[in-house]
Tab-separated table of N, CA and C in Angstrom:
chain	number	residue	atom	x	y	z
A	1	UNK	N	78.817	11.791	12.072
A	1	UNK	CA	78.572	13.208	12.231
A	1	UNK	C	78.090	13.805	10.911
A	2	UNK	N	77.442	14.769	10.973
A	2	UNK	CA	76.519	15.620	9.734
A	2	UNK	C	76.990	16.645	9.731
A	3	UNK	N	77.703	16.968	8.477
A	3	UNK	CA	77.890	18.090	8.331
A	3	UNK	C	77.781	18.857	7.150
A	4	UNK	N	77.621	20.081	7.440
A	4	UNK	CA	76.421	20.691	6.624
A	4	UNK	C	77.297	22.150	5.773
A	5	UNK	N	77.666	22.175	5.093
A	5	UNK	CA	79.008	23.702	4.442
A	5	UNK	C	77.924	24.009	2.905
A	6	UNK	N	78.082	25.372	3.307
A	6	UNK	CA	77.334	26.702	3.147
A	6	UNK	C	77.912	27.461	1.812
A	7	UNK	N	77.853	27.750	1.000
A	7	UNK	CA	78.631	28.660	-0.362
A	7	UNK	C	77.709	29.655	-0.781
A	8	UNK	N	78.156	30.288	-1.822
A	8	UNK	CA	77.056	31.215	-2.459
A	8	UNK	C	77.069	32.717	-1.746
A	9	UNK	N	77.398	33.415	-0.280
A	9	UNK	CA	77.147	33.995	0.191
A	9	UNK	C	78.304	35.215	-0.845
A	10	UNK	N	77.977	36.614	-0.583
A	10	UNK	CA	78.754	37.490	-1.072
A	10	UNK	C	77.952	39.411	-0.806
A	11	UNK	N	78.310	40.083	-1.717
A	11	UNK	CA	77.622	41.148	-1.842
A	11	UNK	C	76.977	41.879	-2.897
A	12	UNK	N	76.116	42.413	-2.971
A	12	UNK	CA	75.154	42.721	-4.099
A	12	UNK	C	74.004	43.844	-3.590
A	13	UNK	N	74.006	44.514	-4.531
A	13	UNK	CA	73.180	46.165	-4.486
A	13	UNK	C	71.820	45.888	-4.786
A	14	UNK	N	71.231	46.417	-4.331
A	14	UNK	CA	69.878	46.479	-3.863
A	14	UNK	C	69.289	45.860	-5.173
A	15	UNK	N	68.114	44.863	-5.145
A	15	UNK	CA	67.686	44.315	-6.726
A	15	UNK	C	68.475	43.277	-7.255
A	16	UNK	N	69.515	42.964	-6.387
A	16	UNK	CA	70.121	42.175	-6.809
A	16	UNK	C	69.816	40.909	-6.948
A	17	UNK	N	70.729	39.796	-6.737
A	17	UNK	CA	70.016	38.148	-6.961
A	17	UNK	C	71.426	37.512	-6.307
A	18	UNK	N	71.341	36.713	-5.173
A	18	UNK	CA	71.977	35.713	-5.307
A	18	UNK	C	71.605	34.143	-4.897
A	19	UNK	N	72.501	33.060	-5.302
A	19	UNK	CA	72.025	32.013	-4.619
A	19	UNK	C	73.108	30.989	-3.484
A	20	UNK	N	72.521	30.252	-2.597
A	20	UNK	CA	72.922	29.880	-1.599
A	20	UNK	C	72.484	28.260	-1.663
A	21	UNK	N	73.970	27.567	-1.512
A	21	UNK	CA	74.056	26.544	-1.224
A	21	UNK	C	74.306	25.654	-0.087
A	22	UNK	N	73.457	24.537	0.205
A	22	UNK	CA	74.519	24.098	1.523
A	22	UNK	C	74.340	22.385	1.012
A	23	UNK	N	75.344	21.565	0.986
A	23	UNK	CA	75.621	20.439	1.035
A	23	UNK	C	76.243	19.943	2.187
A	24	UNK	N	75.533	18.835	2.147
A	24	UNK	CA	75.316	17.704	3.337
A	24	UNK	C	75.711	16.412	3.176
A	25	UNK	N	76.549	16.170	4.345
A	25	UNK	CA	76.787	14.420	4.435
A	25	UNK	C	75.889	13.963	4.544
A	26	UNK	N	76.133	12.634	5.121
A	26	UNK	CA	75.332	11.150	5.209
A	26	UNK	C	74.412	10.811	4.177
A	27	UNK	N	73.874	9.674	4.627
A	27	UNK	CA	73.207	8.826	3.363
A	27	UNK	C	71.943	8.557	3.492
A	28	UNK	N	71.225	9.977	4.672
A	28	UNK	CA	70.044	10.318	4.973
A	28	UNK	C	69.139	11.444	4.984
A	29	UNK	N	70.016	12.077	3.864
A	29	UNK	CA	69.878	13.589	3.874
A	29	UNK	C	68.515	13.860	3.123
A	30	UNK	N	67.663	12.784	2.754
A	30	UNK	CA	66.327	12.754	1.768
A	30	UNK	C	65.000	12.589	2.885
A	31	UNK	N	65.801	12.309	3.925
A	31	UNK	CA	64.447	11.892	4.468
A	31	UNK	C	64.355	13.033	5.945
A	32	UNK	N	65.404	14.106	5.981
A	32	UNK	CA	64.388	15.380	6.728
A	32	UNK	C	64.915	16.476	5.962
A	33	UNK	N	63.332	17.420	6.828
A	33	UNK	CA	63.541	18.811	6.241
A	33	UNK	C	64.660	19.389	6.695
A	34	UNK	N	64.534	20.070	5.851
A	34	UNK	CA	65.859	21.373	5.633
A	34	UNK	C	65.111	23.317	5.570
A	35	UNK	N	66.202	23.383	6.416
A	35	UNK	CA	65.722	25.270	6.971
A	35	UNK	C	66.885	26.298	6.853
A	36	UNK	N	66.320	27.070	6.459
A	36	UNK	CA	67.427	28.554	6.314
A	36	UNK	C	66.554	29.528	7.575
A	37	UNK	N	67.989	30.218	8.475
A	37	UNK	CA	67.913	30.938	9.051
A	37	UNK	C	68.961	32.531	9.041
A	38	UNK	N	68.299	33.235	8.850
A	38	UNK	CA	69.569	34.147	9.201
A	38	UNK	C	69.340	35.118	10.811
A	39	UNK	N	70.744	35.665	10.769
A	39	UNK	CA	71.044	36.520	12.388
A	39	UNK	C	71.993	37.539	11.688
A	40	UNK	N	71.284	38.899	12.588
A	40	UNK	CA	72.639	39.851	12.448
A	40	UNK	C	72.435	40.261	13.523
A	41	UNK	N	74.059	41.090	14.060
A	41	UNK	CA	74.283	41.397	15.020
A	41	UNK	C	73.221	42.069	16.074
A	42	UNK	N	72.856	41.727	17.071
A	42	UNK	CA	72.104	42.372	18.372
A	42	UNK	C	70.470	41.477	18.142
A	43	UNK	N	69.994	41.133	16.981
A	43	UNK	CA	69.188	40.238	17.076
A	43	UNK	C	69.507	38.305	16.942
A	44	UNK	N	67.713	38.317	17.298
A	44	UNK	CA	67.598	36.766	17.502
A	44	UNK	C	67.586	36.308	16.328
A	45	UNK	N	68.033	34.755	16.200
A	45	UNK	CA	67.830	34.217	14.289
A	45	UNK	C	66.473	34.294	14.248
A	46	UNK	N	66.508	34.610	12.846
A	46	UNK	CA	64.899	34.466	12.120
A	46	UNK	C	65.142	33.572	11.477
A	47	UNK	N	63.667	32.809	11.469
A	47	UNK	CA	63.583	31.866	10.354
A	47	UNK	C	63.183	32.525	8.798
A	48	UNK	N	63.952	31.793	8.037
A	48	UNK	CA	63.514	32.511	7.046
A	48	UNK	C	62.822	31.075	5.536
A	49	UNK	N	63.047	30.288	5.518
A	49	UNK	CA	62.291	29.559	5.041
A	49	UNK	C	62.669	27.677	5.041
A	50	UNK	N	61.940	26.798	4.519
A	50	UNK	CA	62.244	25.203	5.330
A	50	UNK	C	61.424	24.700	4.089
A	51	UNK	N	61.751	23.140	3.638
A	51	UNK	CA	61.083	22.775	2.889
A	51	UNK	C	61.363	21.413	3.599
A	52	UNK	N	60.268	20.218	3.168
A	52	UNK	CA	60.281	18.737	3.576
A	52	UNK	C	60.868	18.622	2.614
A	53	UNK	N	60.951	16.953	3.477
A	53	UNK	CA	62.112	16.005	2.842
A	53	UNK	C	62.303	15.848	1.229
A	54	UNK	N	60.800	15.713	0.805
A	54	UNK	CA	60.616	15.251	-0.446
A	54	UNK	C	60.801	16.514	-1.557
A	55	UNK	N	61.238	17.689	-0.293
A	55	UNK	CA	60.867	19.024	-1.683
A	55	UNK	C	59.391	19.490	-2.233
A	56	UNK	N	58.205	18.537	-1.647
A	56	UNK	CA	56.954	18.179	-2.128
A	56	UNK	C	56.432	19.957	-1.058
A	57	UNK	N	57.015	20.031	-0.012
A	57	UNK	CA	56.247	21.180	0.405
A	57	UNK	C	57.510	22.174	0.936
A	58	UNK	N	56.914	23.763	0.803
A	58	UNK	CA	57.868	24.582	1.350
A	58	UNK	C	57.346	25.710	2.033
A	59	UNK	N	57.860	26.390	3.151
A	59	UNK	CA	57.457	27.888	3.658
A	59	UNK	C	58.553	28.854	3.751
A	60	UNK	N	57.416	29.539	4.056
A	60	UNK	CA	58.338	31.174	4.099
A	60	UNK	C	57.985	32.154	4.821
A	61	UNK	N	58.905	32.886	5.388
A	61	UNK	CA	58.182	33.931	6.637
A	61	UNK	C	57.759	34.957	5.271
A	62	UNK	N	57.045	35.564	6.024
A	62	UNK	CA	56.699	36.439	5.301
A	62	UNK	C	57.134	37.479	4.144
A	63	UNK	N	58.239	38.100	5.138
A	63	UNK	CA	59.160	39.295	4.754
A	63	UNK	C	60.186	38.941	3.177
A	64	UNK	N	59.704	37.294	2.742
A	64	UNK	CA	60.777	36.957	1.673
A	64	UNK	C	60.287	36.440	0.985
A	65	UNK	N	58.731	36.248	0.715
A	65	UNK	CA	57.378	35.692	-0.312
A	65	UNK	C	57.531	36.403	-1.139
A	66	UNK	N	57.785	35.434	-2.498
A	66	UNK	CA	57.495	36.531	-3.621
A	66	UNK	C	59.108	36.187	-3.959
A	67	UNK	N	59.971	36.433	-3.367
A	67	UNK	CA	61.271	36.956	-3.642
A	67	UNK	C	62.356	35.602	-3.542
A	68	UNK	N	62.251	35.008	-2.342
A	68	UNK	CA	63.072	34.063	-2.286
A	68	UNK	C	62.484	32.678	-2.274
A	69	UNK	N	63.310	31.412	-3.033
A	69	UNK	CA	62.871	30.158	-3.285
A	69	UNK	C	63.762	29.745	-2.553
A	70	UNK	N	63.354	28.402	-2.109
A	70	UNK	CA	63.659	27.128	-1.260
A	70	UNK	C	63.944	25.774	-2.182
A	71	UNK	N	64.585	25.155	-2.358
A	71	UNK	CA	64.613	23.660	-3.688
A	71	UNK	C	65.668	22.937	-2.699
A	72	UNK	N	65.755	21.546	-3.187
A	72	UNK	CA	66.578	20.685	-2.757
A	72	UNK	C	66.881	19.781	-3.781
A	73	UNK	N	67.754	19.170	-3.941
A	73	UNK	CA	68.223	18.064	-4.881
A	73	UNK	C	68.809	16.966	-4.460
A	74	UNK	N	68.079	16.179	-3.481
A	74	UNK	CA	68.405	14.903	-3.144
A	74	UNK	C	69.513	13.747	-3.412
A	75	UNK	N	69.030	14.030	-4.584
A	75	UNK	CA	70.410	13.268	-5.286
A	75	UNK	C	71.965	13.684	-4.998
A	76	UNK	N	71.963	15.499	-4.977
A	76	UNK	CA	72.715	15.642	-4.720
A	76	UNK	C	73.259	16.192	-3.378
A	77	UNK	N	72.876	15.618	-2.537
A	77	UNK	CA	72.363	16.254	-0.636
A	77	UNK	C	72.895	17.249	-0.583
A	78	UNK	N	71.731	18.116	-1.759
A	78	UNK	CA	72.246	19.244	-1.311
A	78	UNK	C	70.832	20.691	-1.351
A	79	UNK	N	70.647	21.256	-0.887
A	79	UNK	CA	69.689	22.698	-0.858
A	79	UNK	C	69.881	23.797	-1.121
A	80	UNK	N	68.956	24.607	-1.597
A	80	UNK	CA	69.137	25.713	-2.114
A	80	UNK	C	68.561	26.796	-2.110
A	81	UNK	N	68.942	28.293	-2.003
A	81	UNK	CA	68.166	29.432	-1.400
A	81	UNK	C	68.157	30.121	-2.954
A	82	UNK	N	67.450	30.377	-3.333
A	82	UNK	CA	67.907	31.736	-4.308
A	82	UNK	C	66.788	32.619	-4.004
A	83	UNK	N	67.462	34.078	-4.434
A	83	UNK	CA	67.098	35.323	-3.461
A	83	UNK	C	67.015	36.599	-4.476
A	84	UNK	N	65.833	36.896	-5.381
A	84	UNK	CA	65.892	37.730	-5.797
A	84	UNK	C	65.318	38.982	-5.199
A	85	UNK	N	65.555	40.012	-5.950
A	85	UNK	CA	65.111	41.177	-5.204
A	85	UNK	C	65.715	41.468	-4.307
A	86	UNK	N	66.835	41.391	-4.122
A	86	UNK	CA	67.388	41.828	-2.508
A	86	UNK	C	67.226	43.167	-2.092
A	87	UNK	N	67.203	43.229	-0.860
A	87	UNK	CA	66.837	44.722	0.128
A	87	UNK	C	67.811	44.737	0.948
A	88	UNK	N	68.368	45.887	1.479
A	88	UNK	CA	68.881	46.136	2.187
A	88	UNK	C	68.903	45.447	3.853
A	89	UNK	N	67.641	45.295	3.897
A	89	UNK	CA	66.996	44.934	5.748
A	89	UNK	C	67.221	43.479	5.197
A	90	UNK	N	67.709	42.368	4.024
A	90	UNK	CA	68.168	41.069	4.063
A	90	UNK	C	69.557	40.649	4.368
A	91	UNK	N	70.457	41.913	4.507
A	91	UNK	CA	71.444	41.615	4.894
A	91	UNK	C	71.850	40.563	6.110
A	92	UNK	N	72.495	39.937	6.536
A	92	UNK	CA	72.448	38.899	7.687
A	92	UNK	C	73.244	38.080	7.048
A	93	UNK	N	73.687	37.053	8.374
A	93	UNK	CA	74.069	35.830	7.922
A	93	UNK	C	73.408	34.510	7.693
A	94	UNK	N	73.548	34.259	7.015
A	94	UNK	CA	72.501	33.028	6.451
A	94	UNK	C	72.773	31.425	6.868
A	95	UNK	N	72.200	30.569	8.167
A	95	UNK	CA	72.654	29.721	7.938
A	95	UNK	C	71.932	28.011	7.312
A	96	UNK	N	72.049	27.255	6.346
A	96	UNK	CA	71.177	26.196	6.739
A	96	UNK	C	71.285	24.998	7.878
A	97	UNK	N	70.391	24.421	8.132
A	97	UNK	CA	70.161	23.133	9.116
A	97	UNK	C	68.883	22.456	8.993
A	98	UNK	N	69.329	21.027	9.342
A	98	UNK	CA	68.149	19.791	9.618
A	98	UNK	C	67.628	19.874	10.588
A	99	UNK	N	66.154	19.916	10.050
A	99	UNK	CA	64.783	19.737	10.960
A	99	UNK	C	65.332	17.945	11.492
A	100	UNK	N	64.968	18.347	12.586
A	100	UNK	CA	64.559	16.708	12.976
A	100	UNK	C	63.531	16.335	14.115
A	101	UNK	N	62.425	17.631	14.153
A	101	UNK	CA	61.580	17.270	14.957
A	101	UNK	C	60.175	17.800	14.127
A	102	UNK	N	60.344	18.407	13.206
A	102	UNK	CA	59.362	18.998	12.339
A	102	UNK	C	58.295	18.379	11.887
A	103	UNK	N	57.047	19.047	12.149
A	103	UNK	CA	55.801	18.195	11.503
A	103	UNK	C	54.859	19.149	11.348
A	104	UNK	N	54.921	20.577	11.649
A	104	UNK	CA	53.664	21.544	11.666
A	104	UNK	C	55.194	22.950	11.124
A	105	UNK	N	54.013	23.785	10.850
A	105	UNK	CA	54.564	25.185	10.404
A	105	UNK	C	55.392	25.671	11.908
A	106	UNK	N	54.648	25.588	12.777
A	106	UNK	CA	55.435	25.898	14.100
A	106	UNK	C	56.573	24.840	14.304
A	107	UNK	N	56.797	24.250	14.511
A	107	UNK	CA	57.871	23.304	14.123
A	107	UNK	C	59.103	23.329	13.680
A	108	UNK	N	58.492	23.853	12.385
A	108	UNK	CA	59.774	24.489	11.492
A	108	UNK	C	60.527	26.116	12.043
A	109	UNK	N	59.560	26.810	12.461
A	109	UNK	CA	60.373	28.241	12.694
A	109	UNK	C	60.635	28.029	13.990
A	110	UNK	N	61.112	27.289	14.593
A	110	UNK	CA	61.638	26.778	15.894
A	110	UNK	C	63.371	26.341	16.004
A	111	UNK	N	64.460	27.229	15.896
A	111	UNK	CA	65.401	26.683	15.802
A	111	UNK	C	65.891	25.611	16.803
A	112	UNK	N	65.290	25.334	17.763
A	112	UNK	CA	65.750	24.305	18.845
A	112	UNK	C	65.178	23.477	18.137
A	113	UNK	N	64.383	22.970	17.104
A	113	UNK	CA	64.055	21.996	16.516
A	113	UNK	C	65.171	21.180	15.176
A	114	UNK	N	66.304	22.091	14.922
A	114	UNK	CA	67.439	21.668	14.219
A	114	UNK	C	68.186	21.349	15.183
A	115	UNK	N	69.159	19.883	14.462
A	115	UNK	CA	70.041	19.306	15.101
A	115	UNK	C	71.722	19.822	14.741
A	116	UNK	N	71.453	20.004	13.094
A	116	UNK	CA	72.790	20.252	12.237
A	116	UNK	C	72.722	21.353	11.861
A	117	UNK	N	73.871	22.789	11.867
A	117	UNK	CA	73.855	23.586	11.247
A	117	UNK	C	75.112	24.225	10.460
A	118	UNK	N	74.966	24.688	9.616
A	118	UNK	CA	76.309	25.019	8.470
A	118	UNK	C	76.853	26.381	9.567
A	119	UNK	N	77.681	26.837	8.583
A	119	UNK	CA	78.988	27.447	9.276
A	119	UNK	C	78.242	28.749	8.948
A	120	UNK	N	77.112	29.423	8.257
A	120	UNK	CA	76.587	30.391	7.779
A	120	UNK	C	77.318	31.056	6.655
A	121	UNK	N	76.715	31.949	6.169
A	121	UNK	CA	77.156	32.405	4.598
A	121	UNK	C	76.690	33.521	5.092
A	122	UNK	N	77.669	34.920	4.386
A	122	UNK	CA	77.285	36.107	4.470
A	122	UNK	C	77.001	36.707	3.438
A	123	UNK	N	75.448	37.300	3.469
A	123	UNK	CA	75.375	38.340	2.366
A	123	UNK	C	74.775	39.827	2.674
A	124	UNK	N	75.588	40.340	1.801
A	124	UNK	CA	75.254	41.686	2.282
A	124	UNK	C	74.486	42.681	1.222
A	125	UNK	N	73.772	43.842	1.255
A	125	UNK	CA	72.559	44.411	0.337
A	125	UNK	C	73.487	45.560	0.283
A	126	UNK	N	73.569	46.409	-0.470
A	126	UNK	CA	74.327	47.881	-0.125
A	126	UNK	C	72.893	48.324	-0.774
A	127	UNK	N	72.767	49.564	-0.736
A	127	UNK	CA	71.732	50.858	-1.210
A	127	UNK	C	72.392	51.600	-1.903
């Protein structure tokens, strides 16, 4: 079983910065992508960004270009969000999970395309 636990989440005023971790079992965690999604209450998850296996490529919806990075450290099966600039409308819960059907940009913003997902991390923006 894969399992995937989430840290980093907390609260922080507008402009703020934080970063988000999720480490992963098994002894295959190098060879798929990895995706951050968040959900808040009454909406659907958004994708919010995914990088391949190798770390060699990454995306991002739109709304978080510029602002938030995607990295992974293999070595240490583990991924990473950091999130500057925070806004208010980023509030949500944040969760990561493994791609395991991924091969196109559509692909990736497809959550039925993750198999494993963390327990989510909450962060919140105040104004």
């Amino acid at each position: 079983q894969v399992q995937l636990v989430e840290s980093g989440g907390g609260l922080v005023q507008a402009g703020g910065s934080l970063r988000l971790s999720c480490a992963a079992s098994g002894r295959t965690f190098s060879t798929y992508a990895m995706g951050w999604f968040r959900q808040t209450p009454g909406k659907e998850r958004e994708f919010v960004t995914a990088i391949s296996a190798s770390g060699g490529n990454t995306y991002y919806t739109d709304s978080v270009k510029g602002r938030f990075t995607i990295s992974r450290d293999n070595a240490k099966n583990t991924v990473y969000l950091q999130m500057n600039s925070l806004k208010p409308e980023d509030t949500a819960l944040y969760y990561c999970a493994r791609n395991n059907v991924g091969y196109t940009f559509g692909d990736y913003v497809q959550s039925r395309n993750y198999d494993y997902w963390g327990q989510g991390a909450q962060v919140t923006v105040s104004s």
